[in-house]
Short mmCIF file of C-alpha atoms and ligand atoms in Angstrom, two decimals:
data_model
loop_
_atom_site.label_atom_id
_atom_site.label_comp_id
_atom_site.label_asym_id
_atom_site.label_seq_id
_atom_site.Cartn_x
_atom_site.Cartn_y
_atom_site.Cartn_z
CA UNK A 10 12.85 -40.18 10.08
CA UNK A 11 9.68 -40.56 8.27
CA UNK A 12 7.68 -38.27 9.64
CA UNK A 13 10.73 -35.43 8.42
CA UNK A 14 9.96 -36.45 5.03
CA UNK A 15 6.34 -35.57 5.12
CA UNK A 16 7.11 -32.45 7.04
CA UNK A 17 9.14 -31.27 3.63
CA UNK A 18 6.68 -32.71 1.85
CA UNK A 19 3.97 -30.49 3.82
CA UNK A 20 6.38 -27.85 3.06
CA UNK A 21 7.08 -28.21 -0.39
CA UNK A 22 2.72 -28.70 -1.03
CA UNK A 23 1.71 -25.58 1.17
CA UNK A 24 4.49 -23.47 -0.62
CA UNK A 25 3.76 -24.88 -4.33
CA UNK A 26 1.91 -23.07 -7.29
CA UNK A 27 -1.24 -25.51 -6.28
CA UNK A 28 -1.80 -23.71 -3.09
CA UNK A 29 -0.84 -20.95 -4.75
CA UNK A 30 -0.55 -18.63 -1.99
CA UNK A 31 -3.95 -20.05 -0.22
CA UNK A 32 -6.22 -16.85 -0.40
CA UNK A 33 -9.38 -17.18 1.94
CA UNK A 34 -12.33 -18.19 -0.16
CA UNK A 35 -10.22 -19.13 -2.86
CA UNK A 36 -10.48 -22.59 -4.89
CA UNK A 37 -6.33 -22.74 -4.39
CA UNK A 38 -7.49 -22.19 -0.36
CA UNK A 39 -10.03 -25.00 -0.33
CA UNK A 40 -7.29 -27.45 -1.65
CA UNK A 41 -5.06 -26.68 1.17
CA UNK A 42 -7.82 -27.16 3.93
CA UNK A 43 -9.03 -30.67 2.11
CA UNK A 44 -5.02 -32.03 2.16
CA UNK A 45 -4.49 -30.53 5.90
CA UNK A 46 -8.28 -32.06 6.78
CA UNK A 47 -7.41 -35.31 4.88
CA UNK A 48 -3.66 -35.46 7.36
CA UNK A 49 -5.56 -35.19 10.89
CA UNK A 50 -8.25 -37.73 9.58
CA UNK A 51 -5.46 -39.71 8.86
CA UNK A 52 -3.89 -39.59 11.98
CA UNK A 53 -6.94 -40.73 13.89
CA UNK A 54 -8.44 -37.31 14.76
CA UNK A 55 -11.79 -36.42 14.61
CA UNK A 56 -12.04 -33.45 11.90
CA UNK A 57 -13.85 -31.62 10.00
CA UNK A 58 -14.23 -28.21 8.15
CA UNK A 59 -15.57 -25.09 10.54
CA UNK A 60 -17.34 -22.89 8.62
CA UNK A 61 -16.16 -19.14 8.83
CA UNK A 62 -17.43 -15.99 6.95
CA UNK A 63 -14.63 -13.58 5.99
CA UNK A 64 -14.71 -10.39 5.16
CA UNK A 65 -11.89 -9.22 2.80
CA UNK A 66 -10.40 -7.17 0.22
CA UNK A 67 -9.87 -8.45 -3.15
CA UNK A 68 -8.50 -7.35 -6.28
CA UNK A 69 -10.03 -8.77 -9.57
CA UNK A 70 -8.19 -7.63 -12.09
CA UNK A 71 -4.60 -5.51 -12.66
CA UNK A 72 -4.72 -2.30 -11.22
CA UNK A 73 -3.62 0.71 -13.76
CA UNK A 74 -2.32 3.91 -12.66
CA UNK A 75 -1.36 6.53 -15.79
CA UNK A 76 -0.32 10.09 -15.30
CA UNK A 77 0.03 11.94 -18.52
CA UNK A 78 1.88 9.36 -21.36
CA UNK A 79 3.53 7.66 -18.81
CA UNK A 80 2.23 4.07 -16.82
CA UNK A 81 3.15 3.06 -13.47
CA UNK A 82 3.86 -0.78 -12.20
CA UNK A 83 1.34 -2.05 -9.70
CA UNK A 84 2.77 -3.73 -6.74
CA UNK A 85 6.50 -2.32 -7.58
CA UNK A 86 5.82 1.71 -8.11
CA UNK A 87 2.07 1.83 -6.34
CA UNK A 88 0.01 -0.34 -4.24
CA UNK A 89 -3.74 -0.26 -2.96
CA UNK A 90 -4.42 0.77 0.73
CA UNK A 91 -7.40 -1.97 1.20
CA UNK A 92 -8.74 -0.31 4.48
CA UNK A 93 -8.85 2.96 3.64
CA UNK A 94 -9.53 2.31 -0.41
CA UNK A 95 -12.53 2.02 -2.10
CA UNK A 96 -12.59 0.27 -5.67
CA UNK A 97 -13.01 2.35 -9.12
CA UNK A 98 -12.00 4.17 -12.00
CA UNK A 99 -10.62 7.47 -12.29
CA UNK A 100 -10.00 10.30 -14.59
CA UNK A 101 -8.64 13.69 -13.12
CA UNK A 102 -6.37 15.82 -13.23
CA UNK A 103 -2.99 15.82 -10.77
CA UNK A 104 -2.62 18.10 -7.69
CA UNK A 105 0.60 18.20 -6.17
CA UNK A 106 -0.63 19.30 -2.46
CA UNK A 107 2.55 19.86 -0.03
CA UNK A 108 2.40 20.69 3.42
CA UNK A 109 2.72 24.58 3.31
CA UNK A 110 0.37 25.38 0.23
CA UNK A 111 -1.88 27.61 0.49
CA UNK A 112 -4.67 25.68 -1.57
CA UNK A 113 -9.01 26.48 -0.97
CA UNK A 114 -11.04 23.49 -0.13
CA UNK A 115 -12.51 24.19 -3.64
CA UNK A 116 -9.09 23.75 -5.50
CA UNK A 117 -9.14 19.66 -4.55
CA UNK A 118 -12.73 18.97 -5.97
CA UNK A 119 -12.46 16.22 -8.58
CA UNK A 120 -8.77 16.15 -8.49
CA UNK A 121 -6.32 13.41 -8.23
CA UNK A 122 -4.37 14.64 -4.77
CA UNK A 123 -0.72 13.73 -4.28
CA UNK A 124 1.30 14.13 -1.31
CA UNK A 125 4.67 13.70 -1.82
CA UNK A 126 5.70 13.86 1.53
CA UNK A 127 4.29 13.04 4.56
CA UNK A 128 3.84 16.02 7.06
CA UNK A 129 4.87 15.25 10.74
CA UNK A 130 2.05 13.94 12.37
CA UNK A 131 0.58 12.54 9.49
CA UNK A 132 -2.53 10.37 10.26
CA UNK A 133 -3.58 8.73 7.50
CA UNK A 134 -7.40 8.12 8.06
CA UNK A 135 -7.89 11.63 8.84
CA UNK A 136 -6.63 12.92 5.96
CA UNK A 137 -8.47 9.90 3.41
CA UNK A 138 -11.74 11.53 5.64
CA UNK A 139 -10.85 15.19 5.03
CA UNK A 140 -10.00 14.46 1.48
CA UNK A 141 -13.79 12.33 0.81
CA UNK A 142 -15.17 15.45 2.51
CA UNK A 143 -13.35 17.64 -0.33
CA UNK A 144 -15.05 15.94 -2.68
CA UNK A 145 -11.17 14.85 -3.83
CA UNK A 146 -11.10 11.77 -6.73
CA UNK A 147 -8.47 9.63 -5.68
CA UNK A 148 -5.86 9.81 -3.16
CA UNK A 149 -2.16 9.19 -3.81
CA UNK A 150 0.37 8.80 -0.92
CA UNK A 151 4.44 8.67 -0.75
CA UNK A 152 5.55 5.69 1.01
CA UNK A 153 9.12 5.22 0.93
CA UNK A 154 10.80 3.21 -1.29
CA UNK A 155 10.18 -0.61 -1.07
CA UNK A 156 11.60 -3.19 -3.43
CA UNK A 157 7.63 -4.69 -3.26
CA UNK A 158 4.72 -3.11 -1.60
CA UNK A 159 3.34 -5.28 1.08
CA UNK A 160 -0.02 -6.60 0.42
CA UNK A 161 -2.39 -6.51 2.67
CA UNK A 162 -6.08 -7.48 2.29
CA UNK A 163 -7.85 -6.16 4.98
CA UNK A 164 -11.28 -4.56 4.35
CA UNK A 165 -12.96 -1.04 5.44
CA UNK A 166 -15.20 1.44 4.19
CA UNK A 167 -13.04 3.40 2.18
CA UNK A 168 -15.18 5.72 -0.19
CA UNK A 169 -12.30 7.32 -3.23
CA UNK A 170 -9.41 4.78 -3.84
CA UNK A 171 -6.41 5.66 -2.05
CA UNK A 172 -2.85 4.22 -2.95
CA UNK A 173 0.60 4.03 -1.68
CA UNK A 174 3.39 5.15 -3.89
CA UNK A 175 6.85 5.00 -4.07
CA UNK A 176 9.23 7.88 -2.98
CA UNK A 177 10.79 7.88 -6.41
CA UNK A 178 7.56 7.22 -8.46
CA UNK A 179 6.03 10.40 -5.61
CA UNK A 180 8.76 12.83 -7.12
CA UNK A 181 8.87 11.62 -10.44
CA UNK A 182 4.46 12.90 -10.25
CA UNK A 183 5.03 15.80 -8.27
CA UNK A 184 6.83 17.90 -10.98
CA UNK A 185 3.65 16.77 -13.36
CA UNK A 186 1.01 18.76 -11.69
CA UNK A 187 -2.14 19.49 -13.76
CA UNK A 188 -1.22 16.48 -15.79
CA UNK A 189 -3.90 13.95 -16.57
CA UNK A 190 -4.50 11.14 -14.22
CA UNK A 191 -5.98 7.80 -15.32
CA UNK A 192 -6.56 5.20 -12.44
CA UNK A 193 -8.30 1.52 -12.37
CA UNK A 194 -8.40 0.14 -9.19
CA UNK A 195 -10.64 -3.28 -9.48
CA UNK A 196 -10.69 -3.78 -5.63
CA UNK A 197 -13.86 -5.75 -3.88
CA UNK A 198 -14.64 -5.45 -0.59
CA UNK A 199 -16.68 -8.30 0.19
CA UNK A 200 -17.44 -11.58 2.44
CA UNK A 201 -15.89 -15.19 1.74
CA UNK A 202 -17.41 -18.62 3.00
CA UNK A 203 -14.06 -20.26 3.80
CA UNK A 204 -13.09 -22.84 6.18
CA UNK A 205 -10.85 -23.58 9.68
CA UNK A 206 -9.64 -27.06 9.81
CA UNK A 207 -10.06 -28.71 12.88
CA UNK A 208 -8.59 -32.17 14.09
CA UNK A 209 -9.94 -33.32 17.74
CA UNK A 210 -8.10 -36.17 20.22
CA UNK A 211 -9.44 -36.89 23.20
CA UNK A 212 -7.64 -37.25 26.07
CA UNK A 213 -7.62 -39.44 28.76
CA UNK A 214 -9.54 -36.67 30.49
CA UNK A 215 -12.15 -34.41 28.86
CA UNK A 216 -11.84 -31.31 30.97
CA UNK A 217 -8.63 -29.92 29.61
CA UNK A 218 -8.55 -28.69 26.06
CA UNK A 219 -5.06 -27.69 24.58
CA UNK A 220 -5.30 -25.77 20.94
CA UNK A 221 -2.63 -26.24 18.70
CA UNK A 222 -3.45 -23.44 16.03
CA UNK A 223 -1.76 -21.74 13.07
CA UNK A 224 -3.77 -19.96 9.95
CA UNK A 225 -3.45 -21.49 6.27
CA UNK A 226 -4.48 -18.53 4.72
CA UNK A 227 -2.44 -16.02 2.79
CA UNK A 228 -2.76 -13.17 0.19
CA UNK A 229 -2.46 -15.42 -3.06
CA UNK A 230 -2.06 -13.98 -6.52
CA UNK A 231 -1.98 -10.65 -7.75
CA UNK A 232 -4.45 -11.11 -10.83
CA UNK A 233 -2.36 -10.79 -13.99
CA UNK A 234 0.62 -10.49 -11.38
CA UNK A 235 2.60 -11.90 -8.87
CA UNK A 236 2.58 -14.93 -6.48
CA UNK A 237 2.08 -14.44 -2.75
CA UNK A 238 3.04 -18.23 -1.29
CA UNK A 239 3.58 -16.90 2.55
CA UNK A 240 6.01 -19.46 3.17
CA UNK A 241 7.06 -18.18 6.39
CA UNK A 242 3.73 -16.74 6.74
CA UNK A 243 2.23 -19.32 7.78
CA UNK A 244 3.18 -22.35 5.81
CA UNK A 245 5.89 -22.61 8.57
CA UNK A 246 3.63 -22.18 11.20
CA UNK A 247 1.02 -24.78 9.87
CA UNK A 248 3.74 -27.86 8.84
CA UNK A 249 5.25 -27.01 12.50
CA UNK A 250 1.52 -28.01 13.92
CA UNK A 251 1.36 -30.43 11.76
CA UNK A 252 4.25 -32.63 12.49
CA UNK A 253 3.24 -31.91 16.58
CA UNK A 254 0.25 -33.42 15.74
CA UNK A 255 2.05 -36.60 13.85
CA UNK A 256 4.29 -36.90 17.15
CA UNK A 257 1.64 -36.66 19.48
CA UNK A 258 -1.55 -38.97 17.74
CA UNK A 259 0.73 -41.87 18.66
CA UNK A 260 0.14 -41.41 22.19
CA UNK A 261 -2.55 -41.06 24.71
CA UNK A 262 -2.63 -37.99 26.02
CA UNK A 263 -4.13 -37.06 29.43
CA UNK A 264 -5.95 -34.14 27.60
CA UNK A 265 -7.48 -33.38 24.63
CA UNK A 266 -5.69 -32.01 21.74
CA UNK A 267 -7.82 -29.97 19.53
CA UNK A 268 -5.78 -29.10 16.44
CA UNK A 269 -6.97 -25.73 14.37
CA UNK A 270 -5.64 -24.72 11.28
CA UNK A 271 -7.32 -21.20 10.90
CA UNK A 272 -8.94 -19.43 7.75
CA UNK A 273 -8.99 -15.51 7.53
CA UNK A 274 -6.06 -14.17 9.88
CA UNK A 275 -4.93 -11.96 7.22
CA UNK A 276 -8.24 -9.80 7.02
CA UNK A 277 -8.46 -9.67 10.25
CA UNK A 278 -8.29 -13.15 12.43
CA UNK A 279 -11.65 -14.28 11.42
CA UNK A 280 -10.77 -18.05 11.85
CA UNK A 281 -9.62 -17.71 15.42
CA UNK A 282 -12.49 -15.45 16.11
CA UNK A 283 -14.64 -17.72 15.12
CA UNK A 284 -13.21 -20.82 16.83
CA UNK A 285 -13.41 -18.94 20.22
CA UNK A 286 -17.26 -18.36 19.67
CA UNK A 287 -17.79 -21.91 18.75
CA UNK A 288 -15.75 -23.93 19.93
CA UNK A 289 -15.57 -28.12 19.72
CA UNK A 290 -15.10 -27.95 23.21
CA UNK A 291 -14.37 -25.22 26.16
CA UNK A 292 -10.51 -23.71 25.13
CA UNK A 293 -8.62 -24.25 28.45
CA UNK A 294 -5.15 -23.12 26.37
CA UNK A 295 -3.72 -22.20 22.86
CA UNK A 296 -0.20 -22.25 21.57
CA UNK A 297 -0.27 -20.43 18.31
CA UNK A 298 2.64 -20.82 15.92
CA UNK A 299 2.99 -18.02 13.34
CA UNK A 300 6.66 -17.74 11.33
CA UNK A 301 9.05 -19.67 11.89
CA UNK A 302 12.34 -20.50 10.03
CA UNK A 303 13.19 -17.17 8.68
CA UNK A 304 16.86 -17.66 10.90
CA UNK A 305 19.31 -20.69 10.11
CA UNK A 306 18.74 -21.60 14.16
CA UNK A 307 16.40 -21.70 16.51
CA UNK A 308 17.53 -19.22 18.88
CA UNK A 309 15.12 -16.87 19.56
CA UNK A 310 11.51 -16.95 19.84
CA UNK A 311 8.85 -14.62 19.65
CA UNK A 312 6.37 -15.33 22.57
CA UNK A 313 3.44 -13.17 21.92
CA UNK A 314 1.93 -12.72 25.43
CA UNK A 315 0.76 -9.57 26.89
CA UNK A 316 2.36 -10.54 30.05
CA UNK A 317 4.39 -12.42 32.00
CA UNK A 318 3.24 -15.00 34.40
CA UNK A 319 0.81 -16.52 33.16
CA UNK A 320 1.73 -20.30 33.71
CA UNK A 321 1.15 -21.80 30.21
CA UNK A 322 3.64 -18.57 28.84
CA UNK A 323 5.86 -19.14 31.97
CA UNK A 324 6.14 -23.30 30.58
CA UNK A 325 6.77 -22.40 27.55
CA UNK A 326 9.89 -19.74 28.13
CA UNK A 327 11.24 -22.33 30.61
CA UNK A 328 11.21 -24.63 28.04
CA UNK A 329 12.74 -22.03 25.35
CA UNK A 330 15.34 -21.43 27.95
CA UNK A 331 16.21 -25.30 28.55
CA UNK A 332 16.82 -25.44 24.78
CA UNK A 333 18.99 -22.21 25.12
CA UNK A 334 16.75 -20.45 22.52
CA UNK A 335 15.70 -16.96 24.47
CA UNK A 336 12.36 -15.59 24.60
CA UNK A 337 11.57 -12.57 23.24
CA UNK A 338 8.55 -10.92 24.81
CA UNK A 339 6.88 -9.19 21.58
CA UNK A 340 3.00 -8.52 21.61
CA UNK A 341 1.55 -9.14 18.00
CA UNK A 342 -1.69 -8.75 16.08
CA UNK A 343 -1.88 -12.29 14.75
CA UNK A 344 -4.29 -14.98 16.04
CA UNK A 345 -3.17 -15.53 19.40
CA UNK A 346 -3.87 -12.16 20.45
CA UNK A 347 -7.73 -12.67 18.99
CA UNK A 348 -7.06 -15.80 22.10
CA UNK A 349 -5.57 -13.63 24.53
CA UNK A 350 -8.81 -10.92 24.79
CA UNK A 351 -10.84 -13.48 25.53
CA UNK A 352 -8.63 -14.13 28.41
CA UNK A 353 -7.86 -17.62 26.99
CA UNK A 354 -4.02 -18.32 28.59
CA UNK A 355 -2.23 -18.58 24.85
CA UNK A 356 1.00 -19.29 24.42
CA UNK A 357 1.77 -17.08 20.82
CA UNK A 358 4.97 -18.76 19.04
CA UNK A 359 7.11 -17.28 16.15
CA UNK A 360 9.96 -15.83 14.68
CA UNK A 361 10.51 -12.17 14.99
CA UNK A 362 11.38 -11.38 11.88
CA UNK A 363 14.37 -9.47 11.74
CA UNK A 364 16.46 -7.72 8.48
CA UNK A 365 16.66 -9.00 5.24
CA UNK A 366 13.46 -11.62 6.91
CA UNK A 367 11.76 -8.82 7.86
CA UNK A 368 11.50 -6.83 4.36
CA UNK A 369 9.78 -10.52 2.59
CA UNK A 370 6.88 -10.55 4.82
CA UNK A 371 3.68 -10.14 2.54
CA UNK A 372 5.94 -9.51 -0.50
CA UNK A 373 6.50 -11.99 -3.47
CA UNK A 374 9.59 -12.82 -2.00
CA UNK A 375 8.61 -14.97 1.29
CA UNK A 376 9.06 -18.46 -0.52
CA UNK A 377 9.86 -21.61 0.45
CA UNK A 378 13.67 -21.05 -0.69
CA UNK A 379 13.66 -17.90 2.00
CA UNK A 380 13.36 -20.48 5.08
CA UNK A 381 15.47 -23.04 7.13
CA UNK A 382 13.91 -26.33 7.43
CA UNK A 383 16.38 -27.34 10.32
CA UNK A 384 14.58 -24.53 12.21
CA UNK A 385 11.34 -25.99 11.58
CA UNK A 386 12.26 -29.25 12.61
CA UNK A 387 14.24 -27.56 16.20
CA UNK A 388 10.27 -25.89 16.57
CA UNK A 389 8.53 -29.09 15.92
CA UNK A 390 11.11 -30.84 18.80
CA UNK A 391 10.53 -28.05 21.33
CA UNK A 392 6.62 -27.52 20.73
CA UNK A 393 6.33 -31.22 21.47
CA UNK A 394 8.07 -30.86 24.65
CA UNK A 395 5.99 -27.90 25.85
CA UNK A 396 3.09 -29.86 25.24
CA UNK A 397 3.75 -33.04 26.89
CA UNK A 398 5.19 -30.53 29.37
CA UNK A 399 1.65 -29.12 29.92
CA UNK A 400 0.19 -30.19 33.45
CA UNK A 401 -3.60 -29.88 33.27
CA UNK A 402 -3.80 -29.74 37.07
CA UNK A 403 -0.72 -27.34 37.31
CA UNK A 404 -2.07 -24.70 35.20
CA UNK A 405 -5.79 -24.57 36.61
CA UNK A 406 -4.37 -24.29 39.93
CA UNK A 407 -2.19 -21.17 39.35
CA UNK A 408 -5.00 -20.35 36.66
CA UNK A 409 -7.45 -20.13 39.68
CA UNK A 410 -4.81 -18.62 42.06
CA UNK A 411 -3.90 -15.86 39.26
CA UNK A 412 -8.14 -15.17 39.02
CA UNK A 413 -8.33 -14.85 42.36
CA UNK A 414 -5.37 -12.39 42.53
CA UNK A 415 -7.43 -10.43 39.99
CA UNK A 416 -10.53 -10.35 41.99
CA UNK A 417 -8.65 -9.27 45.70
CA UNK A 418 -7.12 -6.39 43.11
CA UNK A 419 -9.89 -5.35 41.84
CA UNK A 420 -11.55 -5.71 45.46
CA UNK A 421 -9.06 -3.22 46.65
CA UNK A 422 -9.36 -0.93 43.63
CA UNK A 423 -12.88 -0.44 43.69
ZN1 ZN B 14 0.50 -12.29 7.26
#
């Protein structure tokens, strides 16, 4: 009964103005990782902070985007595209460039291009190249007609800025052409010390390591602007590892539980990139939780696995099955599939976000009032059971009879 207490609590601190959203490399960020580091020490695990470098995209101050007398809304009408976007001010002067115009490559020089549609086909990082190429200032792109741009802060080496606008705000500028175009876009591209949090138990046996992982970071503040908190993303995912880790310090395990809480996922997985190169001990398994709660039950999970079979996946969907919550066989791009190409037998956990769920991710509206603790607490019961489930012996065994299935394959291939 406690221990649900202090999972709301988790909750309610992870998802507060405090954290406030927990950007990597962020003072707000560092809180987070001393309270989570300050829980496992608590518990009786041996932690401590794992340095991690990230690289990232940040903005510093509002962005401002003018055309002729009238201003535009960051966030709501426009948004930066981080990996394809440099930083920097702009003064120019609008071209409306549609699909069928007849145009010369010197027309674009200096000016502020907007497509307000998107041609069939359209690759984006073809046309930012063919744009930089055309000498073109800045880059402005329909895309659709959100209530919130997702943020994203994922770095590149983008050379003009580049924004995403909306449909509306797209056709409201494309009967302005020739108008002048003011644009601010204070974006960084830069590196981050930040931290992964990691809590070690040791087992009754020290050749098995099971990770329990789930990142703590998320996109923070819009300076001057709105809140990111990422409750579903990942303060679910981290409180659900958290209270495993509560259950499972009161009992000797036969293997050792290393407990990550990872820094940087949203630039690009640093954290768990960085735990796989140095790791406290050899990684014999993951389970990665990331979102869960968005539903009012618990019955459907996202296991993201590239394939079936593998033992630790096959556990866990027996499990998911036992519990009559079905498995939903979704690959993903968030930390466990950093686990998964390094062939590390990862167990990826989560809600797939579905409708109205679906539209909050990265937006200002993924807050703590968006998700269903119940669910949380069905996750916490079931994660438990997969990992007392876990048979050390088991899983080498079909491990090494699954490697050697590999090699007579790729005997026979060759
Ligand atoms: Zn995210």
């Amino acid at each position: 009964m406690k221990d649900q207490f202090r999972l709301e609590y988790d909750l309610a601190f992870l998802t507060s103005p405090a954290a406030a959203g927990r950007l990597s490399g962020t003072k707000d960020a560092r809180k987070v990782a001393d309270y989570l580091l300050a829980e496992l020490d608590s518990l009786g695990f041996d932690s401590a902070f794992q340095p991690v470098t990230v690289p990232a995209a940040r903005l510093t101050s509002t962005p401002r985007l003018i055309a002729g007398t009238q201003a535009f809304s960051p966030r709501r009408d426009f948004a930066e595209l981080t990996a394809f976007s440099a930083g920097g001010r702009v003064t120019g002067q609008l071209l409306v460039v549609r699909e069928d115009d007849l145009l010369r490559p010197e027309d674009f020089n200096g000016r502020v291009i907007l497509l307000p549609e998107r041609p069939q086909g359209f690759n984006l990082a073809e046309t930012v190249k063919t744009a930089v190429e055309m000498g073109v200032a800045a880059l402005l792109v329909e895309h659709g007609e959100p209530e919130w741009f997702h943020k994203t802060v994922y770095t590149g080496n983008g050379r003009i800025p580049v924004l995403r606008v909306k449909k509306s705000v797209a056709e409201k500028l494309s009967n302005m052409n020739d108008a002048n175009v003011e644009l601010e876009l204070p974006l960084q591209h830069g590196t981050l010390p930040c931290n992964n949090v990691l809590g070690f138990l040791h087992g009754a046996s020290d050749d098995f390591t099971l990770a329990l992982t789930a990142h703590y970071d998320h996109l923070g503040d819009d300076p001057g602007g709105v809140r990111f908190l990422g409750a579903f993303d990942n303060a679910s995912g981290v409180v659900t590892v958290l209270s495993v880790a509560r259950e499972l310090a009161k009992e000797k395990m036969p293997f050792n539980l290393l407990v990550a809480f990872l820094t940087g996922e949203e630039s690009g997985l640093w954290g768990a990139k960085q735990l796989i190169a140095n790791p406290p001990a050899p990684l014999s398994a993951v389970i990665n939780l990331d979102g869960i709660g968005s539903e009012s039950k618990l019955n459907a999970l996202r296991l993201g696995h590239r394939q079936r079979g593998d033992p630790l996946a096959e556990l866990g969907e027996e499990i998911l099955s036992k519990h009559g919550i079905q498995g939903q066989w979704v690959g993903g791009s968030d930390d466990s599939s950093a686990f998964i190409s390094k062939g590390i037998p990862t167990l990826g956990l989560g809600q797939q976000p579905t409708g109205q769920a679906r539209s909050v991710m990265h937006t200002p509206l993924d807050t703590r009032e968006s998700l269903y603790i119940e669910t949380i607490r069905d996750g916490v019961e079931v994660l438990v059971e997969i990992v007392k489930t876990v048979d050390p012996k088991g899983l080498r065994r079909s491990l090494g009879s699954q490697i050697q299935l590999k090699e007579k394959n790729h005997v026979h291939t060759k």
